[in-house]
Amino acid sequence: MEDLDSSPYAETAPQAGVAEGESAPAKRVFIKTFGCQMNVYDSERMGEALAAEGYVATENPADADLAILNTCHIREKAAEKVYSDLGRLRDIKRARAGEGKETRIAVTGCVAQAEGAEIMSRQPAVDLVIGPQSYHRLPELLARVRGGEGGLVETEFPDEDKFKALPSRRPAASVSAFLTVQEGCDKFCTFCVVPYTRGMEFSRPVAGLVDEAKRLVERGVRDITLLGQNVNGYHGEGVDGGSATLARLIHELAEIEGLWRIRYTTSHPRDMSDDLIAAHRDVDKLMPYLHLPFQAGSDRILAAMNRKHTVREYLDLIQRIRDARPDIALSTDIIVGFPGETDEEFEDTLAVVRDVKFAHAFSFKYSPRPGTPASTMDGQVPESAKRERLERLQDVIDQGHAAFNRASVGRTLPVVFEKPGRREGQLVGRSPYLQLVHADAGPDLIGRMVNVEIRTAGANSLSGVIGTSE
């Protein structure tokens, strides 16, 4: 999934004030979100659960009565980044204690799941460690900490459905929102920790997802991205009691009045079913953008990764998708320097990127994850070689991304404006292809879909002029 570590801290709690008649100040929570969109969703849901306990969001950890690091274990040196932040939070906790203020520190997410009690051992200032399957119990566990229980670690995979225990969605902070529909993965790619940190695949029932989507739309959301570690492997309970596919879920969501756009991520090539490909052709609300990781351009490396597809199967799949939706934009994930990868096999990866002409791609140097089969494989590639390959790959990706953006110049695209731009009198929104689009417009157009004639293309965004509202 897309790396969001450089994004601002997520404001995951609503601005709920102190109840009428109370004089005590509201409790404040600081939440920093690492990693993928699913973590952003999880942080929002934790904020909503804490709002019911009287917490409001703060962007300043020095003001926080509760500080939460919602962690990701996918990126390189993920745990080290967490411990670095924990050191800063420890110092804040000590300073606030000197002022007579109490501060609790919680670590949630995939690093919490993977490291468990080791986090408290390395950083005793932490009060609570919670895995991604148990964050619905956050208020209860905090109450136990306040009651004197120390060293609480909750990393089991509970039997109950955490989504049923979470409160209703709060008023939307944006016209776009994430909706987790599936968690976990059964693929066991040899480089990946997800089956160990998120567990086996679990899909939420269609009825509950439609209800949550309707509540989001009632609160102003117009663009919903369906999330899952293997989202196109979705197999939740359908409205008829049988098993529903992701395509069936998309058809149900498309019936919601006021929902304009549907997207989904992240997919696996093995689960790109015929009915899902057909949905890209038949469902107007399903955006022409698909993230479909291929990871490597060598069949031998793909087999070592346990990806369960070949290069030819991937390319044939891309052609079938483009036959169904010719204007679709494709993005992908690519790993360079997987154990045993030769220079020739890396060239094969470059050839796939040039052949497919991705609109966007996320590229990574392979880095071992403790407990995964690839971490102990022979043939670990030297860091210098991985770095050189990544630079070469990124150059090709950037060329493809720039070409895709340039092809938008002269087109008129429907843009859903989300927020003010960096300069006065400017708004920023997104095209159907997830491109950022800037245009001069007043704030009354935030939350509306407007035709924009694209005039220029930059490295990371487009600019245009307002056309006719839809």
Short mmCIF file of C-alpha atoms in Angstrom, two decimals:
data_model
loop_
_atom_site.label_atom_id
_atom_site.label_comp_id
_atom_site.label_asym_id
_atom_site.label_seq_id
_atom_site.Cartn_x
_atom_site.Cartn_y
_atom_site.Cartn_z
CA MET A 1 0.00 0.00 0.00
CA GLU A 2 0.88 3.62 -0.36
CA ASP A 3 3.46 4.86 2.19
CA LEU A 4 1.96 7.67 4.25
CA ASP A 5 4.79 8.16 6.74
CA SER A 6 5.51 11.63 5.36
CA SER A 7 1.91 12.76 5.75
CA PRO A 8 0.85 15.04 8.59
CA TYR A 9 -0.24 13.35 11.77
CA ALA A 10 -3.75 11.99 11.40
CA GLU A 11 -6.41 13.99 13.20
CA THR A 12 -8.37 10.96 14.21
CA ALA A 13 -10.59 12.25 16.98
CA PRO A 14 -13.59 14.55 16.46
CA GLN A 15 -13.79 17.91 18.14
CA ALA A 16 -16.03 16.66 20.91
CA GLY A 17 -16.07 19.06 23.82
CA VAL A 18 -16.70 18.61 27.52
CA ALA A 19 -20.22 17.58 28.38
CA GLU A 20 -22.56 20.39 29.39
CA GLY A 21 -22.26 21.25 33.06
CA GLU A 22 -18.72 19.94 33.43
CA SER A 23 -15.89 22.28 34.24
CA ALA A 24 -12.95 19.91 33.71
CA PRO A 25 -11.01 20.39 30.49
CA ALA A 26 -11.39 17.74 27.82
CA LYS A 27 -8.77 15.04 27.63
CA ARG A 28 -6.52 15.28 24.60
CA VAL A 29 -5.23 12.49 22.37
CA PHE A 30 -2.34 12.63 19.94
CA ILE A 31 -2.32 9.93 17.26
CA LYS A 32 0.55 9.44 14.84
CA THR A 33 -0.19 7.09 11.97
CA PHE A 34 2.52 5.17 10.14
CA GLY A 35 2.18 3.24 6.92
CA CYS A 36 -0.81 2.21 4.89
CA GLN A 37 -4.32 3.48 4.32
CA MET A 38 -5.70 0.77 6.55
CA ASN A 39 -3.76 2.25 9.45
CA VAL A 40 -5.31 5.64 8.64
CA TYR A 41 -8.73 3.99 8.84
CA ASP A 42 -7.81 2.28 12.11
CA SER A 43 -6.59 5.57 13.59
CA GLU A 44 -9.87 7.25 12.68
CA ARG A 45 -11.84 4.46 14.35
CA MET A 46 -9.69 4.66 17.49
CA GLY A 47 -10.30 8.39 17.58
CA GLU A 48 -14.02 7.81 17.33
CA ALA A 49 -13.94 5.28 20.16
CA LEU A 50 -11.95 7.69 22.33
CA ALA A 51 -14.31 10.58 21.53
CA ALA A 52 -16.99 8.70 23.42
CA GLU A 53 -14.63 8.78 26.41
CA GLY A 54 -14.27 12.58 26.21
CA TYR A 55 -11.03 12.83 24.22
CA VAL A 56 -10.41 15.48 21.57
CA ALA A 57 -7.60 15.46 19.04
CA THR A 58 -4.38 17.43 19.31
CA GLU A 59 -1.53 17.71 16.83
CA ASN A 60 0.92 18.54 19.61
CA PRO A 61 2.11 15.54 21.66
CA ALA A 62 3.20 17.90 24.45
CA ASP A 63 -0.48 18.69 25.04
CA ALA A 64 -1.65 15.08 25.01
CA ASP A 65 -3.01 13.13 27.95
CA LEU A 66 -2.82 10.08 25.70
CA ALA A 67 -0.30 9.56 22.89
CA ILE A 68 -0.79 6.72 20.40
CA LEU A 69 1.65 5.48 17.78
CA ASN A 70 -0.28 3.42 15.24
CA THR A 71 2.53 1.49 13.63
CA CYS A 72 3.36 -0.27 10.37
CA HIS A 73 5.77 -3.18 9.94
CA ILE A 74 6.02 -3.15 6.15
CA ARG A 75 8.59 -0.44 5.56
CA GLU A 76 12.31 -0.76 6.19
CA LYS A 77 13.42 0.11 9.72
CA ALA A 78 9.78 0.47 10.79
CA ALA A 79 10.44 -0.60 14.38
CA GLU A 80 13.43 1.73 14.72
CA LYS A 81 11.26 4.69 13.72
CA VAL A 82 8.75 3.73 16.38
CA TYR A 83 11.37 3.49 19.13
CA SER A 84 12.80 6.85 18.09
CA ASP A 85 9.37 8.44 18.49
CA LEU A 86 8.84 6.61 21.77
CA GLY A 87 12.02 8.20 23.12
CA ARG A 88 10.61 11.63 22.38
CA LEU A 89 7.26 10.73 23.93
CA ARG A 90 9.07 9.44 27.05
CA ASP A 91 10.73 12.83 27.47
CA ILE A 92 7.39 14.58 27.05
CA LYS A 93 5.83 12.26 29.61
CA ARG A 94 8.56 13.10 32.14
CA ALA A 95 8.22 16.84 31.53
CA ARG A 96 4.44 16.72 31.95
CA ALA A 97 4.81 14.64 35.10
CA GLY A 98 6.95 17.45 36.52
CA GLU A 99 3.99 19.76 35.93
CA GLY A 100 1.61 17.38 37.68
CA LYS A 101 0.10 16.12 34.42
CA GLU A 102 -0.49 12.46 33.65
CA THR A 103 0.39 11.05 30.23
CA ARG A 104 -0.33 7.59 28.86
CA ILE A 105 1.52 6.12 25.88
CA ALA A 106 0.05 3.37 23.71
CA VAL A 107 1.56 1.52 20.75
CA THR A 108 -0.91 -0.02 18.32
CA GLY A 109 -0.75 -1.60 14.88
CA CYS A 110 1.52 -4.13 13.25
CA VAL A 111 4.77 -3.37 15.13
CA ALA A 112 2.75 -3.79 18.32
CA GLN A 113 1.51 -7.16 17.07
CA ALA A 114 4.97 -8.31 16.00
CA GLU A 115 6.98 -7.11 19.03
CA GLY A 116 4.43 -7.29 21.85
CA ALA A 117 5.98 -7.13 25.32
CA GLU A 118 9.40 -6.41 23.80
CA ILE A 119 8.20 -2.84 23.23
CA MET A 120 7.69 -2.31 26.96
CA SER A 121 10.96 -3.99 27.72
CA ARG A 122 12.82 -1.60 25.45
CA GLN A 123 10.77 1.46 26.39
CA PRO A 124 9.25 1.25 29.90
CA ALA A 125 7.39 4.55 29.41
CA VAL A 126 4.85 2.67 27.27
CA ASP A 127 1.64 1.87 29.16
CA LEU A 128 -0.21 -0.22 26.62
CA VAL A 129 0.51 -2.35 23.54
CA ILE A 130 -2.43 -3.30 21.32
CA GLY A 131 -2.45 -5.32 18.09
CA PRO A 132 -4.57 -4.30 15.09
CA GLN A 133 -7.30 -6.82 15.88
CA SER A 134 -7.96 -5.47 19.38
CA TYR A 135 -8.03 -1.68 19.13
CA HIS A 136 -11.81 -1.68 19.67
CA ARG A 137 -10.93 -2.52 23.30
CA LEU A 138 -8.80 0.63 23.70
CA PRO A 139 -11.17 2.47 26.10
CA GLU A 140 -11.53 -0.63 28.29
CA LEU A 141 -7.79 -1.27 28.38
CA LEU A 142 -7.05 2.38 29.19
CA ALA A 143 -9.46 2.14 32.11
CA ARG A 144 -7.51 -0.85 33.40
CA VAL A 145 -4.25 1.09 33.07
CA ARG A 146 -5.75 4.00 35.04
CA GLY A 147 -6.87 1.47 37.62
CA GLY A 148 -3.29 0.48 38.29
CA GLU A 149 -2.68 -2.42 35.92
CA GLY A 150 0.69 -2.05 34.25
CA GLY A 151 2.33 -3.68 31.27
CA LEU A 152 -0.86 -4.48 29.38
CA VAL A 153 -0.21 -6.24 26.10
CA GLU A 154 -3.20 -7.21 23.94
CA THR A 155 -2.04 -8.99 20.80
CA GLU A 156 -4.38 -11.95 20.62
CA PHE A 157 -6.75 -12.50 17.71
CA PRO A 158 -10.13 -12.23 19.47
CA ASP A 159 -13.20 -14.16 18.35
CA GLU A 160 -15.50 -11.14 18.37
CA ASP A 161 -15.96 -8.85 15.38
CA LYS A 162 -14.17 -5.65 16.35
CA PHE A 163 -16.15 -3.62 13.82
CA LYS A 164 -19.42 -4.36 15.61
CA ALA A 165 -17.93 -3.00 18.83
CA LEU A 166 -16.85 0.32 17.31
CA PRO A 167 -19.04 3.44 17.51
CA SER A 168 -20.80 5.05 14.54
CA ARG A 169 -18.66 7.04 12.16
CA ARG A 170 -18.07 10.67 13.12
CA PRO A 171 -18.76 13.64 10.82
CA ALA A 172 -16.41 13.45 7.86
CA ALA A 173 -13.32 15.65 7.78
CA SER A 174 -13.10 15.22 4.00
CA VAL A 175 -15.19 14.28 1.01
CA SER A 176 -13.09 11.11 0.69
CA ALA A 177 -12.86 8.28 3.20
CA PHE A 178 -11.42 4.81 3.68
CA LEU A 179 -13.58 1.80 4.49
CA THR A 180 -11.90 -1.42 5.61
CA VAL A 181 -13.78 -4.34 4.08
CA GLN A 182 -11.22 -7.12 4.49
CA GLU A 183 -8.21 -7.81 6.71
CA GLY A 184 -5.40 -10.32 6.74
CA CYS A 185 -3.91 -12.46 4.00
CA ASP A 186 -3.59 -16.17 3.27
CA LYS A 187 -1.05 -15.85 0.44
CA PHE A 188 2.12 -16.06 2.59
CA CYS A 189 4.45 -14.23 0.24
CA THR A 190 7.89 -15.06 1.60
CA PHE A 191 8.85 -11.39 2.14
CA CYS A 192 5.66 -10.32 3.92
CA VAL A 193 4.71 -10.09 7.60
CA VAL A 194 0.98 -9.43 7.07
CA PRO A 195 -0.23 -13.00 7.79
CA TYR A 196 1.65 -12.84 11.10
CA THR A 197 0.57 -9.33 12.15
CA ARG A 198 -2.95 -9.12 10.69
CA GLY A 199 -3.84 -12.81 10.67
CA MET A 200 -5.76 -14.86 8.15
CA GLU A 201 -8.26 -13.33 5.75
CA PHE A 202 -11.45 -11.97 7.28
CA SER A 203 -14.16 -10.22 5.29
CA ARG A 204 -16.89 -8.07 6.78
CA PRO A 205 -20.55 -8.72 5.86
CA VAL A 206 -21.98 -6.72 2.97
CA ALA A 207 -24.91 -5.35 5.00
CA GLY A 208 -22.65 -3.80 7.64
CA LEU A 209 -20.41 -2.26 5.01
CA VAL A 210 -23.34 -0.76 3.12
CA ASP A 211 -24.65 0.70 6.39
CA GLU A 212 -21.26 2.22 7.23
CA ALA A 213 -20.90 3.61 3.71
CA LYS A 214 -24.37 5.18 3.92
CA ARG A 215 -23.43 6.87 7.21
CA LEU A 216 -20.27 8.23 5.61
CA VAL A 217 -22.25 9.60 2.68
CA GLU A 218 -24.78 11.18 5.05
CA ARG A 219 -21.81 12.98 6.64
CA GLY A 220 -20.59 14.37 3.33
CA VAL A 221 -18.27 11.67 1.95
CA ARG A 222 -18.48 11.26 -1.82
CA ASP A 223 -15.40 9.15 -2.62
CA ILE A 224 -14.84 5.86 -0.76
CA THR A 225 -11.78 3.62 -1.04
CA LEU A 226 -12.36 0.02 0.02
CA LEU A 227 -9.38 -1.34 1.93
CA GLY A 228 -7.94 -4.77 2.51
CA GLN A 229 -4.55 -6.41 2.65
CA ASN A 230 -5.93 -8.61 -0.12
CA VAL A 231 -9.05 -6.67 -0.94
CA ASN A 232 -10.02 -8.48 -4.13
CA GLY A 233 -10.00 -11.71 -2.14
CA TYR A 234 -13.06 -10.32 -0.31
CA HIS A 235 -15.64 -13.03 0.47
CA GLY A 236 -18.01 -11.52 3.02
CA GLU A 237 -21.54 -12.61 3.83
CA GLY A 238 -23.89 -11.31 1.15
CA VAL A 239 -27.35 -9.85 1.57
CA ASP A 240 -28.79 -13.23 0.57
CA GLY A 241 -26.79 -15.06 3.23
CA GLY A 242 -24.32 -16.55 0.76
CA SER A 243 -20.73 -15.52 0.08
CA ALA A 244 -20.29 -12.26 -1.84
CA THR A 245 -17.34 -11.26 -3.99
CA LEU A 246 -15.77 -7.80 -4.08
CA ALA A 247 -17.59 -7.19 -7.36
CA ARG A 248 -20.93 -7.95 -5.67
CA LEU A 249 -20.06 -5.58 -2.82
CA ILE A 250 -19.17 -2.84 -5.32
CA HIS A 251 -22.51 -3.28 -7.09
CA GLU A 252 -24.32 -2.94 -3.74
CA LEU A 253 -22.37 0.19 -2.78
CA ALA A 254 -22.98 1.74 -6.20
CA GLU A 255 -26.69 1.86 -5.35
CA ILE A 256 -26.06 4.40 -2.55
CA GLU A 257 -27.41 7.78 -3.57
CA GLY A 258 -24.85 10.53 -3.06
CA LEU A 259 -21.83 8.23 -3.36
CA TRP A 260 -20.02 9.33 -6.49
CA ARG A 261 -16.82 7.30 -6.53
CA ILE A 262 -15.65 3.85 -5.44
CA ARG A 263 -12.04 2.64 -5.40
CA TYR A 264 -10.27 -0.34 -3.80
CA THR A 265 -6.75 -1.36 -2.76
CA THR A 266 -4.58 -3.49 -2.44
CA SER A 267 -5.18 -6.34 -4.88
CA HIS A 268 -3.48 -9.60 -5.73
CA PRO A 269 -3.30 -10.80 -9.36
CA ARG A 270 -4.50 -14.27 -8.37
CA ASP A 271 -7.80 -12.85 -7.10
CA MET A 272 -8.62 -10.58 -10.04
CA SER A 273 -11.80 -12.45 -10.94
CA ASP A 274 -13.90 -12.22 -14.09
CA ASP A 275 -16.78 -10.50 -12.30
CA LEU A 276 -14.42 -7.89 -10.82
CA ILE A 277 -12.95 -7.15 -14.25
CA ALA A 278 -16.52 -6.85 -15.57
CA ALA A 279 -17.37 -4.43 -12.75
CA HIS A 280 -14.73 -2.05 -14.09
CA ARG A 281 -16.64 -2.12 -17.37
CA ASP A 282 -20.17 -1.98 -15.97
CA VAL A 283 -20.13 0.14 -12.79
CA ASP A 284 -19.79 3.83 -13.60
CA LYS A 285 -18.99 4.72 -9.98
CA LEU A 286 -16.01 2.36 -9.92
CA MET A 287 -13.09 4.59 -10.84
CA PRO A 288 -10.76 3.70 -13.74
CA TYR A 289 -7.76 3.21 -11.46
CA LEU A 290 -6.37 -0.11 -10.25
CA HIS A 291 -3.44 -0.88 -7.97
CA LEU A 292 -2.19 -4.35 -8.86
CA PRO A 293 1.26 -5.31 -7.52
CA PHE A 294 3.46 -7.60 -9.61
CA GLN A 295 6.62 -7.27 -7.43
CA ALA A 296 9.20 -8.71 -9.88
CA GLY A 297 9.67 -9.40 -13.58
CA SER A 298 11.33 -12.80 -13.24
CA ASP A 299 9.34 -16.03 -12.94
CA ARG A 300 12.10 -17.54 -10.80
CA ILE A 301 11.99 -14.64 -8.35
CA LEU A 302 8.18 -14.64 -8.33
CA ALA A 303 8.27 -18.33 -7.40
CA ALA A 304 10.78 -17.62 -4.62
CA MET A 305 8.44 -14.88 -3.39
CA ASN A 306 5.54 -17.39 -3.45
CA ARG A 307 3.51 -14.94 -5.54
CA LYS A 308 1.63 -17.75 -7.34
CA HIS A 309 1.60 -16.00 -10.72
CA THR A 310 4.00 -15.74 -13.64
CA VAL A 311 5.00 -12.68 -15.64
CA ARG A 312 2.98 -13.88 -18.65
CA GLU A 313 -0.10 -14.45 -16.48
CA TYR A 314 0.24 -10.94 -15.10
CA LEU A 315 0.61 -9.36 -18.53
CA ASP A 316 -2.34 -11.35 -19.90
CA LEU A 317 -4.41 -10.19 -16.94
CA ILE A 318 -3.49 -6.56 -17.61
CA GLN A 319 -4.65 -6.97 -21.21
CA ARG A 320 -8.01 -8.43 -20.11
CA ILE A 321 -8.51 -5.51 -17.71
CA ARG A 322 -7.67 -2.98 -20.41
CA ASP A 323 -10.00 -4.72 -22.86
CA ALA A 324 -12.80 -4.26 -20.33
CA ARG A 325 -11.89 -0.66 -19.41
CA PRO A 326 -9.58 0.90 -22.04
CA ASP A 327 -9.06 4.15 -20.10
CA ILE A 328 -8.00 2.44 -16.86
CA ALA A 329 -4.85 3.70 -15.12
CA LEU A 330 -2.66 1.10 -13.44
CA SER A 331 -0.31 1.33 -10.51
CA THR A 332 1.81 -1.36 -8.88
CA ASP A 333 4.33 -2.36 -6.21
CA ILE A 334 7.83 -3.56 -7.11
CA ILE A 335 10.61 -5.00 -4.94
CA VAL A 336 14.23 -4.88 -6.11
CA GLY A 337 17.08 -6.91 -4.68
CA PHE A 338 15.06 -9.89 -3.50
CA PRO A 339 17.44 -12.68 -2.39
CA GLY A 340 19.06 -14.26 -5.42
CA GLU A 341 17.94 -11.61 -7.93
CA THR A 342 20.52 -11.29 -10.71
CA ASP A 343 21.24 -8.27 -12.88
CA GLU A 344 19.46 -9.99 -15.78
CA GLU A 345 16.37 -10.63 -13.65
CA PHE A 346 16.30 -7.01 -12.60
CA GLU A 347 16.38 -6.06 -16.29
CA ASP A 348 13.32 -8.29 -16.71
CA THR A 349 11.54 -6.17 -14.09
CA LEU A 350 12.42 -2.98 -15.99
CA ALA A 351 11.03 -4.57 -19.15
CA VAL A 352 7.65 -5.21 -17.48
CA VAL A 353 7.47 -1.61 -16.26
CA ARG A 354 8.19 -0.29 -19.75
CA ASP A 355 5.73 -2.73 -21.33
CA VAL A 356 2.77 -2.01 -19.03
CA LYS A 357 3.36 1.76 -18.81
CA PHE A 358 2.08 2.20 -15.28
CA ALA A 359 0.53 5.52 -14.33
CA HIS A 360 2.23 5.20 -10.94
CA ALA A 361 4.28 2.68 -9.00
CA PHE A 362 5.75 2.20 -5.55
CA SER A 363 9.25 0.75 -5.54
CA PHE A 364 11.16 -0.69 -2.60
CA LYS A 365 14.50 -2.23 -1.79
CA TYR A 366 14.04 -5.68 -0.33
CA SER A 367 14.64 -5.63 3.42
CA PRO A 368 14.40 -8.74 5.60
CA ARG A 369 11.48 -9.02 8.01
CA PRO A 370 12.18 -11.22 11.04
CA GLY A 371 10.20 -14.44 10.92
CA THR A 372 9.60 -14.41 7.17
CA PRO A 373 11.08 -17.17 4.98
CA ALA A 374 12.93 -14.71 2.72
CA SER A 375 14.89 -13.30 5.65
CA THR A 376 16.94 -16.51 5.87
CA MET A 377 17.30 -17.24 2.15
CA ASP A 378 20.72 -17.53 0.56
CA GLY A 379 21.86 -14.94 -1.93
CA GLN A 380 21.05 -11.76 -0.01
CA VAL A 381 21.78 -8.91 -2.43
CA PRO A 382 24.33 -6.29 -1.32
CA GLU A 383 22.88 -2.95 -0.23
CA SER A 384 24.86 -1.09 -2.89
CA ALA A 385 23.34 -3.21 -5.66
CA LYS A 386 19.84 -2.77 -4.26
CA ARG A 387 20.31 0.98 -4.10
CA GLU A 388 21.58 1.19 -7.69
CA ARG A 389 18.71 -0.95 -8.98
CA LEU A 390 16.15 1.10 -7.10
CA GLU A 391 17.48 4.34 -8.60
CA ARG A 392 17.32 2.92 -12.11
CA LEU A 393 13.84 1.55 -11.57
CA GLN A 394 12.59 4.80 -10.10
CA ASP A 395 13.83 6.69 -13.16
CA VAL A 396 11.71 4.47 -15.42
CA ILE A 397 8.71 4.79 -13.09
CA ASP A 398 9.04 8.58 -13.03
CA GLN A 399 9.14 8.71 -16.81
CA GLY A 400 5.93 6.68 -17.02
CA HIS A 401 4.22 8.81 -14.37
CA ALA A 402 5.19 12.02 -16.16
CA ALA A 403 3.95 10.67 -19.49
CA PHE A 404 0.62 9.72 -17.95
CA ASN A 405 0.17 13.19 -16.47
CA ARG A 406 1.19 14.88 -19.73
CA ALA A 407 -1.47 12.87 -21.55
CA SER A 408 -4.08 14.55 -19.34
CA VAL A 409 -3.26 18.02 -20.69
CA GLY A 410 -6.07 19.21 -22.93
CA ARG A 411 -8.59 16.82 -21.41
CA THR A 412 -11.56 17.89 -19.30
CA LEU A 413 -11.73 15.75 -16.17
CA PRO A 414 -14.36 15.60 -13.43
CA VAL A 415 -12.63 16.68 -10.22
CA VAL A 416 -13.99 16.32 -6.70
CA PHE A 417 -12.55 19.24 -4.74
CA GLU A 418 -11.40 18.30 -1.24
CA LYS A 419 -9.67 21.28 0.37
CA PRO A 420 -8.02 24.69 -0.15
CA GLY A 421 -4.74 24.78 -2.05
CA ARG A 422 -1.48 26.23 -0.86
CA ARG A 423 -2.18 29.66 -2.23
CA GLU A 424 -5.20 31.84 -1.67
CA GLY A 425 -8.09 31.32 -4.04
CA GLN A 426 -7.00 27.83 -5.02
CA LEU A 427 -8.64 24.44 -4.42
CA VAL A 428 -7.24 20.92 -4.63
CA GLY A 429 -9.17 17.86 -5.67
CA ARG A 430 -8.71 14.51 -7.36
CA SER A 431 -9.39 13.24 -10.83
CA PRO A 432 -10.91 9.80 -11.45
CA TYR A 433 -7.30 8.58 -11.77
CA LEU A 434 -6.32 9.78 -8.27
CA GLN A 435 -4.29 12.67 -9.69
CA LEU A 436 -4.15 15.81 -7.59
CA VAL A 437 -5.70 18.70 -9.51
CA HIS A 438 -5.30 22.40 -8.67
CA ALA A 439 -7.65 25.09 -9.91
CA ASP A 440 -8.62 28.63 -8.94
CA ALA A 441 -12.00 28.44 -7.23
CA GLY A 442 -13.89 29.57 -4.18
CA PRO A 443 -14.45 27.44 -1.07
CA ASP A 444 -18.10 26.89 -2.04
CA LEU A 445 -16.87 24.24 -4.50
CA ILE A 446 -15.31 22.04 -1.78
CA GLY A 447 -17.26 18.80 -1.75
CA ARG A 448 -18.55 19.27 -5.29
CA MET A 449 -17.66 17.52 -8.53
CA VAL A 450 -16.60 20.03 -11.16
CA ASN A 451 -15.29 19.69 -14.71
CA VAL A 452 -11.75 21.02 -14.98
CA GLU A 453 -9.93 21.60 -18.23
CA ILE A 454 -6.36 20.47 -17.62
CA ARG A 455 -3.83 23.05 -18.80
CA THR A 456 -0.50 21.94 -17.27
CA ALA A 457 1.04 18.80 -15.78
CA GLY A 458 3.66 18.88 -13.05
CA ALA A 459 5.68 16.08 -11.51
CA ASN A 460 3.01 15.24 -8.94
CA SER A 461 -0.14 17.15 -9.89
CA LEU A 462 -2.20 18.78 -12.61
CA SER A 463 -3.50 22.33 -12.94
CA GLY A 464 -6.51 23.54 -14.86
CA VAL A 465 -9.44 25.90 -15.13
CA ILE A 466 -13.00 25.37 -13.98
CA GLY A 467 -15.51 24.20 -16.55
CA THR A 468 -19.11 23.20 -15.89
CA SER A 469 -20.33 21.67 -12.62
CA GLU A 470 -21.86 18.20 -12.89
#
